[in-house]
Amino acid sequence: MALVEMLLMHVSTTGALLAAVLLFLVVYLISISSSSPEEGKDPPGPKPLPLLGNLLQLDLKQLHVSLWELSKKYGSVFKVHFGSKKVVVLAGYKTVKQALVLKAEEFGERDITPIFQDFSQGFGNPFDTTQPVNYAVSNIISAIVYGKRFEYEDPKFQDMVNKTNKNICMVGSTMIQVLRNVHGCRVCLGESLARMELFLFFTSLLQHFRFTPPPGVSEDELDPTPVVGFTVHGPSGPLFFPLGSSVVLPCYVDELLLMEDLEVEWRRTDSQILVHLYQDGESRPEAQQQEYHDRAHFFIDQIQHGNFSLRLDNLRAEDEGEYTCRVYSQQDYGETLVQIYVGRLLVSGSNRPVSAYDGEDVTLNCSVDSHITPEHIEEVKWIKTDDDILVLLYQNNETFPDSSHEQYRDRVEFFTDEIPKGNFSLRLKSVRSEDKGVYMCQVFAGELSANATVVLERLDDDVQVQVMSDDGEMTRK
């Protein structure tokens, strides 16, 4: 009996499933065979399945690719079904533009995107953004000025913002405009209280900060003396310029000064010769020393910005020295010193007699003016001018002994420890008879070059050195 009931139950279940499938097919056939007048206006598209629509024909991970492939078959306007939802797809820029611009009414009933639907559920209730915006702006200012922000719920912060707002409202109120016309002694208690509140607020704020000196500076090295007025700035050290060039001597202030009664003068510190003067809003070339006429100039358009630098053209050897830039203003006065060196490359030989017997070592002296630092010296060459032979080469802070002619190889060298001092003297070992002749020490530094010439003569059993100056005069040492 139980077996019969199980068979009947199985048969009834199978029949129900077959009936459902049959009903599903009937509905599908009816839906694809019947078409209403409205459906006749629909664009072409793939046939949908009941309930599923065209989901099985689409790659939901790359939906745009699937729709683009369908547009190749059904055109730039076609329809697809996402489940039971019918969607019209526009493919291509021209089609979208035509639909949105020329047929806006037909496309005006599009469904709203769900996320925007959620955003719009404000229920029509207004809300005030004044306080949140005030707190946000105040926090931004605090972060920029103090490097710290406050929590919006901080009572001190809220109290400060509220008092500031009230103060601004009071200043802009009608009553304040009326009070300016009321005669007599006027006292505003609120102003005093506001100042006190501000003082207490900033005092409590500064307690959270600790002053630390700059890197490499100890607290004992700091000068706590207050500086009144303005400070005139110049270069951090001496300046080196080549002969004949146009140079700028820096002089400036950080803060803007009143142009009224502003006076700037440049003088030679040693002789107090007036190099250039700015007075009564213009340059005074007639007051400058004749030797600087048409050579010393201000940057007139930069003076209002606190730049009082001096341009000196056609630099001469006698321009070398110290200059004073002095600025006078209604508030105060200040000055700075500028030391310049003219890039004259001076190379000198030995001032002492040098002699050696055959087989001994001899030193040919060559020293560079101390104004030119070794790192600015690009090349030093010792040459025997009689035979145009390279004796030894120094280039880019390095000695090249392999560059020496075979006659001098392994017999010449610089005094390495003396090079930082500008000493490029040459040591010639084991003097031979063929070593006699004229030797030249050539020095190159940028656009500058100079040389010193040394004559080496062998007289019987000894060697004598002569120094020849640039003018050709020979001196026996």
Coordinates of C-alpha atoms in Angstrom, one line a residue:
M1 CA 0.0 0.0 0.0
A2 CA 2.8 2.4 0.9
L3 CA 4.5 1.5 -2.4
V4 CA 1.5 2.5 -4.4
E5 CA 1.2 5.8 -2.5
M6 CA 4.9 6.5 -3.3
L7 CA 4.3 5.7 -7.0
L8 CA 1.3 8.0 -7.2
M9 CA 3.2 10.8 -5.4
H10 CA 6.1 10.4 -7.9
V11 CA 3.7 10.4 -10.9
S12 CA 1.9 13.5 -9.6
T13 CA 5.2 15.4 -9.0
T14 CA 6.5 14.5 -12.5
G15 CA 3.2 15.5 -14.0
A16 CA 3.2 18.9 -12.2
L17 CA 6.7 19.6 -13.5
L18 CA 5.8 18.6 -17.1
A19 CA 2.7 20.8 -16.8
A20 CA 4.8 23.8 -15.6
V21 CA 7.3 23.3 -18.5
L22 CA 4.5 23.1 -21.0
L23 CA 2.9 26.2 -19.6
F24 CA 6.2 28.0 -19.8
L25 CA 6.6 27.1 -23.4
V26 CA 3.1 28.1 -24.3
V27 CA 3.6 31.5 -22.7
Y28 CA 6.9 31.9 -24.5
L29 CA 5.4 31.0 -27.9
I30 CA 2.5 33.4 -27.3
S31 CA 4.9 36.2 -26.3
I32 CA 7.0 35.9 -29.4
S33 CA 4.2 35.4 -31.8
S34 CA 1.9 38.2 -30.6
S35 CA 2.9 41.8 -31.1
S36 CA 0.9 44.8 -30.2
P37 CA 0.9 48.2 -32.2
E38 CA 3.3 49.6 -29.5
E39 CA 5.7 46.7 -29.8
G40 CA 5.8 47.2 -33.5
K41 CA 7.5 50.5 -32.9
D42 CA 10.2 49.0 -30.8
P43 CA 13.7 48.8 -32.2
P44 CA 15.1 45.4 -33.3
G45 CA 16.9 43.1 -30.9
P46 CA 17.5 39.6 -29.9
K47 CA 14.5 37.5 -28.8
P48 CA 14.3 37.3 -25.0
L49 CA 13.6 34.3 -22.9
P50 CA 10.7 34.4 -20.4
L51 CA 11.9 35.8 -17.0
L52 CA 15.6 35.6 -18.0
G53 CA 15.3 38.0 -21.0
N54 CA 18.7 38.2 -22.9
L55 CA 20.9 37.7 -19.8
L56 CA 22.3 34.4 -21.2
Q57 CA 23.4 36.2 -24.4
L58 CA 25.3 38.9 -22.4
D59 CA 28.7 38.9 -20.6
L60 CA 27.8 40.7 -17.4
K61 CA 31.5 41.2 -16.6
Q62 CA 32.1 43.0 -19.9
L63 CA 28.6 44.3 -20.6
H64 CA 29.8 47.1 -22.9
V65 CA 31.6 44.6 -25.2
S66 CA 28.6 42.4 -25.5
L67 CA 26.3 45.4 -26.3
W68 CA 28.8 46.6 -28.9
E69 CA 28.8 43.2 -30.6
L70 CA 25.0 43.2 -30.7
S71 CA 25.0 46.7 -32.2
K72 CA 27.0 45.4 -35.2
K73 CA 24.0 43.0 -35.9
Y74 CA 21.0 45.1 -34.9
G75 CA 22.2 48.6 -35.6
S76 CA 23.0 51.6 -33.5
V77 CA 19.5 51.5 -31.8
F78 CA 18.4 48.1 -30.5
K79 CA 16.6 46.6 -27.5
V80 CA 17.6 44.0 -25.0
H81 CA 15.9 42.5 -22.0
F82 CA 17.5 42.4 -18.6
G83 CA 15.2 39.8 -17.1
S84 CA 11.7 41.1 -17.6
K85 CA 13.0 44.7 -18.0
K86 CA 13.2 46.0 -21.5
V87 CA 16.1 48.4 -22.2
V88 CA 16.8 50.4 -25.4
V89 CA 20.5 50.7 -26.1
L90 CA 22.1 53.6 -28.1
A91 CA 25.5 52.8 -29.6
G92 CA 27.8 55.6 -31.0
Y93 CA 28.3 59.3 -30.3
K94 CA 26.0 60.5 -33.1
T95 CA 23.1 58.3 -32.0
V96 CA 23.4 59.4 -28.4
K97 CA 23.5 63.1 -29.4
Q98 CA 20.5 62.7 -31.7
A99 CA 18.5 61.0 -29.0
L100 CA 19.3 63.4 -26.2
V101 CA 19.1 66.6 -28.2
L102 CA 16.6 66.1 -31.0
K103 CA 14.3 63.5 -29.3
A104 CA 14.7 64.5 -25.6
E105 CA 11.0 64.0 -24.9
E106 CA 10.9 60.4 -26.1
F107 CA 13.9 59.6 -23.8
G108 CA 12.7 61.7 -20.8
E109 CA 11.1 58.8 -19.0
R110 CA 14.3 56.9 -18.5
D111 CA 14.6 55.1 -15.1
I112 CA 16.6 56.9 -12.4
T113 CA 19.9 55.1 -11.5
P114 CA 19.3 53.4 -8.1
I115 CA 22.1 55.1 -6.3
F116 CA 20.8 58.5 -7.3
Q117 CA 17.3 57.4 -6.3
D118 CA 18.8 56.7 -2.8
F119 CA 20.5 60.1 -2.7
S120 CA 17.3 61.9 -3.4
Q121 CA 15.4 60.4 -0.5
G122 CA 15.7 63.6 1.6
F123 CA 12.0 63.6 2.5
G124 CA 12.0 67.3 1.8
N125 CA 13.5 68.2 5.2
P126 CA 15.7 71.4 5.1
F127 CA 19.0 71.4 7.1
D128 CA 21.4 74.2 8.0
T129 CA 25.0 73.9 6.9
T130 CA 26.2 77.1 8.5
Q131 CA 27.9 75.6 11.6
P132 CA 29.5 72.6 9.8
V133 CA 31.0 75.0 7.2
N134 CA 32.2 77.4 9.9
Y135 CA 33.9 74.6 11.7
A136 CA 35.4 73.2 8.6
V137 CA 36.9 76.5 7.5
S138 CA 38.2 77.3 11.0
N139 CA 39.8 73.9 11.1
I140 CA 41.5 74.4 7.8
I141 CA 42.9 77.8 8.9
S142 CA 44.1 76.2 12.2
A143 CA 45.8 73.3 10.3
I144 CA 47.7 75.8 8.0
V145 CA 48.7 78.3 10.7
Y146 CA 49.3 76.1 13.7
G147 CA 49.8 72.6 12.1
K148 CA 46.9 71.2 14.3
R149 CA 43.2 70.7 13.8
F150 CA 40.4 70.4 16.4
E151 CA 37.6 67.9 16.8
Y152 CA 34.2 69.5 15.8
E153 CA 32.8 68.5 19.2
D154 CA 35.6 70.2 21.2
P155 CA 33.8 72.8 23.4
K156 CA 36.8 75.2 23.3
F157 CA 36.8 75.1 19.5
Q158 CA 33.1 75.6 19.2
D159 CA 33.2 78.5 21.7
M160 CA 36.0 80.2 19.8
V161 CA 34.1 79.9 16.4
N162 CA 30.9 81.2 17.9
K163 CA 32.6 84.2 19.5
T164 CA 34.3 85.0 16.3
N165 CA 31.0 84.9 14.4
K166 CA 29.3 87.1 17.0
N167 CA 32.2 89.6 16.8
I168 CA 31.9 89.8 13.0
C169 CA 28.1 90.3 13.2
M170 CA 28.6 93.1 15.7
V171 CA 31.1 94.9 13.5
G172 CA 28.7 94.7 10.5
S173 CA 25.6 95.7 12.4
T174 CA 23.7 98.9 12.0
M175 CA 24.2 99.9 15.7
I176 CA 27.9 100.0 15.3
Q177 CA 27.5 102.5 12.3
V178 CA 25.3 104.7 14.5
L179 CA 27.6 104.7 17.5
R180 CA 30.4 106.3 15.5
N181 CA 28.2 109.5 15.4
V182 CA 27.5 109.5 19.2
H183 CA 29.8 111.9 21.0
G184 CA 31.4 111.2 24.3
C185 CA 33.5 108.6 25.8
R186 CA 32.6 105.2 24.4
V187 CA 33.6 101.9 26.0
C188 CA 32.9 98.5 24.4
L189 CA 33.0 95.9 27.1
G190 CA 32.6 93.2 24.5
E191 CA 35.8 94.2 22.7
S192 CA 37.8 93.9 25.9
L193 CA 36.3 90.5 26.7
A194 CA 36.9 89.3 23.1
R195 CA 40.5 90.3 23.3
M196 CA 40.9 88.5 26.6
E197 CA 39.1 85.4 25.2
L198 CA 41.5 85.5 22.2
F199 CA 44.5 85.8 24.5
L200 CA 43.5 82.9 26.6
F201 CA 42.7 80.8 23.6
F202 CA 46.0 81.3 21.9
T203 CA 47.9 80.9 25.2
S204 CA 46.3 77.6 25.8
L205 CA 47.0 76.6 22.2
L206 CA 50.7 77.6 22.4
Q207 CA 51.1 75.4 25.5
H208 CA 50.8 72.4 23.2
F209 CA 53.9 73.5 21.1
R210 CA 57.6 73.3 22.0
F211 CA 60.2 75.5 20.3
T212 CA 63.1 73.6 18.8
P213 CA 66.2 75.2 17.1
P214 CA 67.0 74.5 13.5
P215 CA 69.1 71.4 12.7
G216 CA 72.8 71.8 13.6
V217 CA 72.1 74.7 16.0
S218 CA 72.1 74.4 19.7
E219 CA 69.9 76.5 22.0
D220 CA 73.0 78.2 23.5
E221 CA 73.9 79.5 20.0
L222 CA 70.6 81.2 19.5
D223 CA 70.4 85.0 20.0
P224 CA 67.1 85.9 21.7
T225 CA 67.7 89.6 21.3
P226 CA 64.6 91.1 19.6
V227 CA 65.2 92.7 16.2
V228 CA 63.4 96.1 15.6
G229 CA 62.8 97.5 12.2
F230 CA 64.0 95.6 9.1
T231 CA 67.1 93.6 8.1
V232 CA 69.1 94.1 5.0
H233 CA 70.4 90.9 3.4
G234 CA 73.3 90.3 1.2
P235 CA 75.4 87.3 -0.1
S236 CA 76.5 84.7 2.4
G237 CA 80.2 85.0 1.4
P238 CA 82.6 86.7 -1.0
L239 CA 81.7 86.8 -4.7
F240 CA 84.1 85.9 -7.6
F241 CA 83.6 87.4 -11.0
P242 CA 85.7 87.4 -14.2
L243 CA 87.3 90.6 -15.5
G244 CA 85.1 92.6 -17.9
S245 CA 81.9 90.9 -17.0
S246 CA 78.6 92.4 -15.8
V247 CA 77.9 91.4 -12.1
V248 CA 75.1 91.8 -9.6
L249 CA 75.8 92.7 -6.0
P250 CA 72.8 91.4 -3.9
C251 CA 71.0 93.7 -1.4
Y252 CA 67.4 93.2 -0.4
V253 CA 64.9 93.2 2.5
D254 CA 62.2 90.7 3.3
E255 CA 59.5 93.1 4.2
L256 CA 58.0 95.9 2.1
L257 CA 59.2 99.4 3.0
L258 CA 57.4 102.7 2.6
M259 CA 58.6 104.4 -0.6
E260 CA 58.2 107.8 1.0
D261 CA 61.6 109.1 2.2
L262 CA 63.3 105.8 1.1
E263 CA 67.0 106.2 0.3
V264 CA 69.5 103.6 -0.8
E265 CA 73.2 104.2 -1.3
W266 CA 76.1 101.9 -2.4
R267 CA 79.6 102.9 -1.3
R268 CA 83.1 101.5 -1.3
T269 CA 83.6 100.5 2.3
D270 CA 87.3 101.4 2.4
S271 CA 87.2 104.9 0.7
Q272 CA 83.5 105.7 1.2
I273 CA 83.3 106.5 -2.5
L274 CA 79.7 106.8 -3.6
V275 CA 79.0 104.1 -6.2
H276 CA 75.3 104.8 -6.8
L277 CA 72.4 106.6 -5.0
Y278 CA 68.6 106.2 -5.0
Q279 CA 66.8 109.1 -3.5
D280 CA 63.3 110.8 -3.8
G281 CA 61.9 108.0 -5.9
E282 CA 64.7 107.9 -8.6
S283 CA 68.3 107.1 -9.3
R284 CA 70.8 110.0 -8.9
P285 CA 73.6 109.2 -11.3
E286 CA 74.9 112.7 -11.1
A287 CA 75.9 112.0 -7.5
Q288 CA 78.0 108.9 -8.2
Q289 CA 81.8 108.9 -8.6
Q290 CA 82.9 109.5 -12.2
E291 CA 84.6 106.0 -12.5
Y292 CA 81.2 104.3 -11.9
H293 CA 79.2 106.6 -14.3
D294 CA 77.3 104.5 -16.9
R295 CA 78.5 101.3 -15.2
A296 CA 76.5 101.1 -11.9
H297 CA 72.7 100.8 -12.1
F298 CA 69.7 99.9 -9.9
F299 CA 66.9 97.6 -10.9
I300 CA 64.3 100.4 -10.6
D301 CA 61.3 98.2 -11.1
Q302 CA 62.4 96.0 -8.3
I303 CA 63.0 98.6 -5.6
Q304 CA 59.3 98.7 -4.6
H305 CA 59.6 95.0 -3.9
G306 CA 62.5 95.5 -1.5
N307 CA 65.3 94.6 -4.0
F308 CA 68.2 97.1 -3.9
S309 CA 70.8 95.0 -5.8
L310 CA 73.4 96.9 -7.9
R311 CA 74.4 95.9 -11.4
L312 CA 78.0 96.8 -12.2
D313 CA 79.0 96.5 -15.9
N314 CA 82.5 96.0 -17.4
L315 CA 84.1 94.8 -14.2
R316 CA 87.6 96.3 -13.8
A317 CA 90.6 95.1 -11.7
E318 CA 90.3 98.2 -9.4
D319 CA 86.6 97.3 -8.7
E320 CA 87.8 94.5 -6.4
G321 CA 87.1 95.2 -2.7
E322 CA 84.2 95.6 -0.2
Y323 CA 81.0 97.5 -0.8
T324 CA 78.3 98.7 1.6
C325 CA 74.6 98.7 0.7
R326 CA 72.9 101.1 3.2
V327 CA 69.1 101.4 3.2
Y328 CA 67.3 104.3 5.0
S329 CA 63.6 104.4 5.7
Q330 CA 61.1 106.1 7.9
Q331 CA 61.1 103.1 10.2
D332 CA 64.8 102.5 10.5
Y333 CA 68.0 101.9 8.6
G334 CA 70.1 98.9 7.8
E335 CA 73.1 97.8 5.8
T336 CA 75.0 94.8 4.4
L337 CA 78.5 94.2 3.1
V338 CA 79.4 92.6 -0.2
Q339 CA 83.0 91.5 -0.9
I340 CA 83.9 90.9 -4.5
Y341 CA 87.1 89.5 -6.1
V342 CA 87.9 90.1 -9.7
G343 CA 88.8 86.9 -11.5
R344 CA 92.4 87.8 -12.5
L345 CA 94.4 84.6 -12.9
L346 CA 97.9 85.3 -11.6
V347 CA 100.6 82.6 -12.0
S348 CA 104.0 83.2 -10.6
G349 CA 107.3 81.3 -10.5
S350 CA 110.1 81.0 -8.0
N351 CA 111.6 84.0 -6.3
R352 CA 114.6 81.9 -5.2
P353 CA 117.6 80.6 -7.2
V354 CA 117.3 76.9 -7.9
S355 CA 120.2 74.8 -9.0
A356 CA 121.1 71.1 -9.1
Y357 CA 124.0 68.9 -10.2
D358 CA 123.6 66.3 -12.9
G359 CA 121.5 63.4 -11.6
E360 CA 119.9 65.4 -8.8
D361 CA 116.3 66.5 -8.5
V362 CA 115.1 70.1 -9.3
T363 CA 111.8 71.9 -8.6
L364 CA 110.3 74.2 -11.1
N365 CA 108.0 76.6 -9.2
C366 CA 104.4 77.5 -10.3
S367 CA 101.8 78.9 -7.9
V368 CA 98.3 80.3 -8.6
D369 CA 96.8 83.4 -7.0
S370 CA 94.9 82.4 -3.9
H371 CA 91.7 84.1 -5.1
I372 CA 91.3 81.2 -7.5
T373 CA 90.3 78.0 -5.6
P374 CA 91.7 74.7 -6.9
E375 CA 88.3 73.4 -7.7
H376 CA 87.9 76.2 -10.2
I377 CA 91.1 75.4 -12.0
E378 CA 90.3 73.2 -14.9
E379 CA 93.7 72.4 -16.3
V380 CA 97.4 72.9 -15.6
K381 CA 100.0 71.9 -18.2
W382 CA 103.8 71.8 -18.0
I383 CA 105.3 72.1 -21.5
K384 CA 108.8 72.2 -22.7
T385 CA 108.4 74.9 -25.3
D386 CA 111.7 74.2 -27.2
D387 CA 110.4 70.9 -28.5
D388 CA 106.7 71.4 -27.8
I389 CA 106.7 68.4 -25.5
L390 CA 104.1 67.7 -22.8
V391 CA 105.9 67.2 -19.5
L392 CA 102.9 66.7 -17.2
L393 CA 99.1 67.3 -17.2
Y394 CA 96.7 68.1 -14.4
Q395 CA 93.0 68.1 -15.4
N396 CA 89.7 68.0 -13.6
N397 CA 91.3 67.5 -10.2
E398 CA 93.4 64.6 -11.4
T399 CA 97.0 64.1 -12.5
F400 CA 97.7 62.1 -15.7
P401 CA 101.3 60.8 -15.5
D402 CA 100.8 58.6 -18.6
S403 CA 100.3 61.8 -20.7
S404 CA 104.0 62.7 -20.2
H405 CA 106.4 62.4 -23.0
E406 CA 108.6 59.3 -22.8
Q407 CA 111.6 61.6 -22.1
Y408 CA 110.0 62.6 -18.8
R409 CA 107.9 59.6 -17.9
D410 CA 108.4 58.4 -14.3
R411 CA 110.6 61.4 -13.7
V412 CA 108.1 64.2 -13.1
E413 CA 105.4 64.7 -10.5
F414 CA 103.3 67.4 -8.7
F415 CA 103.4 68.0 -5.0
T416 CA 100.0 66.5 -4.4
D417 CA 99.6 67.9 -0.8
E418 CA 100.4 71.4 -2.1
I419 CA 97.8 71.5 -4.9
P420 CA 94.9 72.5 -2.6
K421 CA 97.0 75.6 -1.8
G422 CA 97.3 76.5 -5.5
N423 CA 100.9 75.2 -5.7
F424 CA 101.5 73.4 -9.0
S425 CA 105.3 73.2 -8.9
L426 CA 106.9 70.5 -10.9
R427 CA 109.5 68.1 -9.5
L428 CA 112.0 66.9 -12.1
K429 CA 114.0 63.9 -11.0
S430 CA 117.5 62.9 -12.1
V431 CA 118.2 65.9 -14.3
R432 CA 119.9 65.1 -17.6
S433 CA 121.7 67.2 -20.1
E434 CA 118.8 67.0 -22.6
D435 CA 116.4 68.5 -20.0
K436 CA 117.8 72.0 -20.4
G437 CA 115.4 74.4 -22.2
V438 CA 112.4 76.6 -21.6
Y439 CA 109.5 75.2 -19.5
M440 CA 106.0 76.8 -19.4
C441 CA 103.4 76.3 -16.7
Q442 CA 100.0 77.0 -18.3
V443 CA 96.9 77.4 -16.0
F444 CA 93.3 77.5 -17.3
A445 CA 90.3 78.5 -15.1
G446 CA 87.1 79.0 -17.1
E447 CA 87.6 81.8 -19.5
L448 CA 90.8 82.9 -17.8
S449 CA 94.3 81.6 -18.5
A450 CA 97.9 82.6 -17.5
N451 CA 101.3 81.1 -17.5
A452 CA 104.8 81.3 -16.0
T453 CA 107.9 80.4 -17.9
V454 CA 111.0 78.8 -16.4
V455 CA 114.4 78.4 -18.2
L456 CA 116.5 75.4 -17.2
E457 CA 120.2 75.6 -18.2
R458 CA 122.9 73.1 -17.6
L459 CA 126.3 74.7 -17.0
D460 CA 129.0 72.1 -16.9
D461 CA 128.4 70.2 -13.7
D462 CA 125.4 72.1 -12.4
V463 CA 122.0 73.2 -13.4
Q464 CA 120.7 76.8 -13.2
V465 CA 117.1 78.0 -13.3
Q466 CA 116.0 81.2 -14.9
V467 CA 112.4 82.7 -14.6
M468 CA 111.0 84.5 -17.7
S469 CA 108.1 86.9 -17.0
D470 CA 105.2 87.4 -19.4
D471 CA 106.8 90.5 -20.9
G472 CA 109.8 88.5 -22.1
E473 CA 112.3 89.7 -19.5
M474 CA 114.5 86.9 -18.3
T475 CA 115.9 86.8 -14.7
R476 CA 118.7 84.4 -13.8
K477 CA 118.2 82.6 -10.5

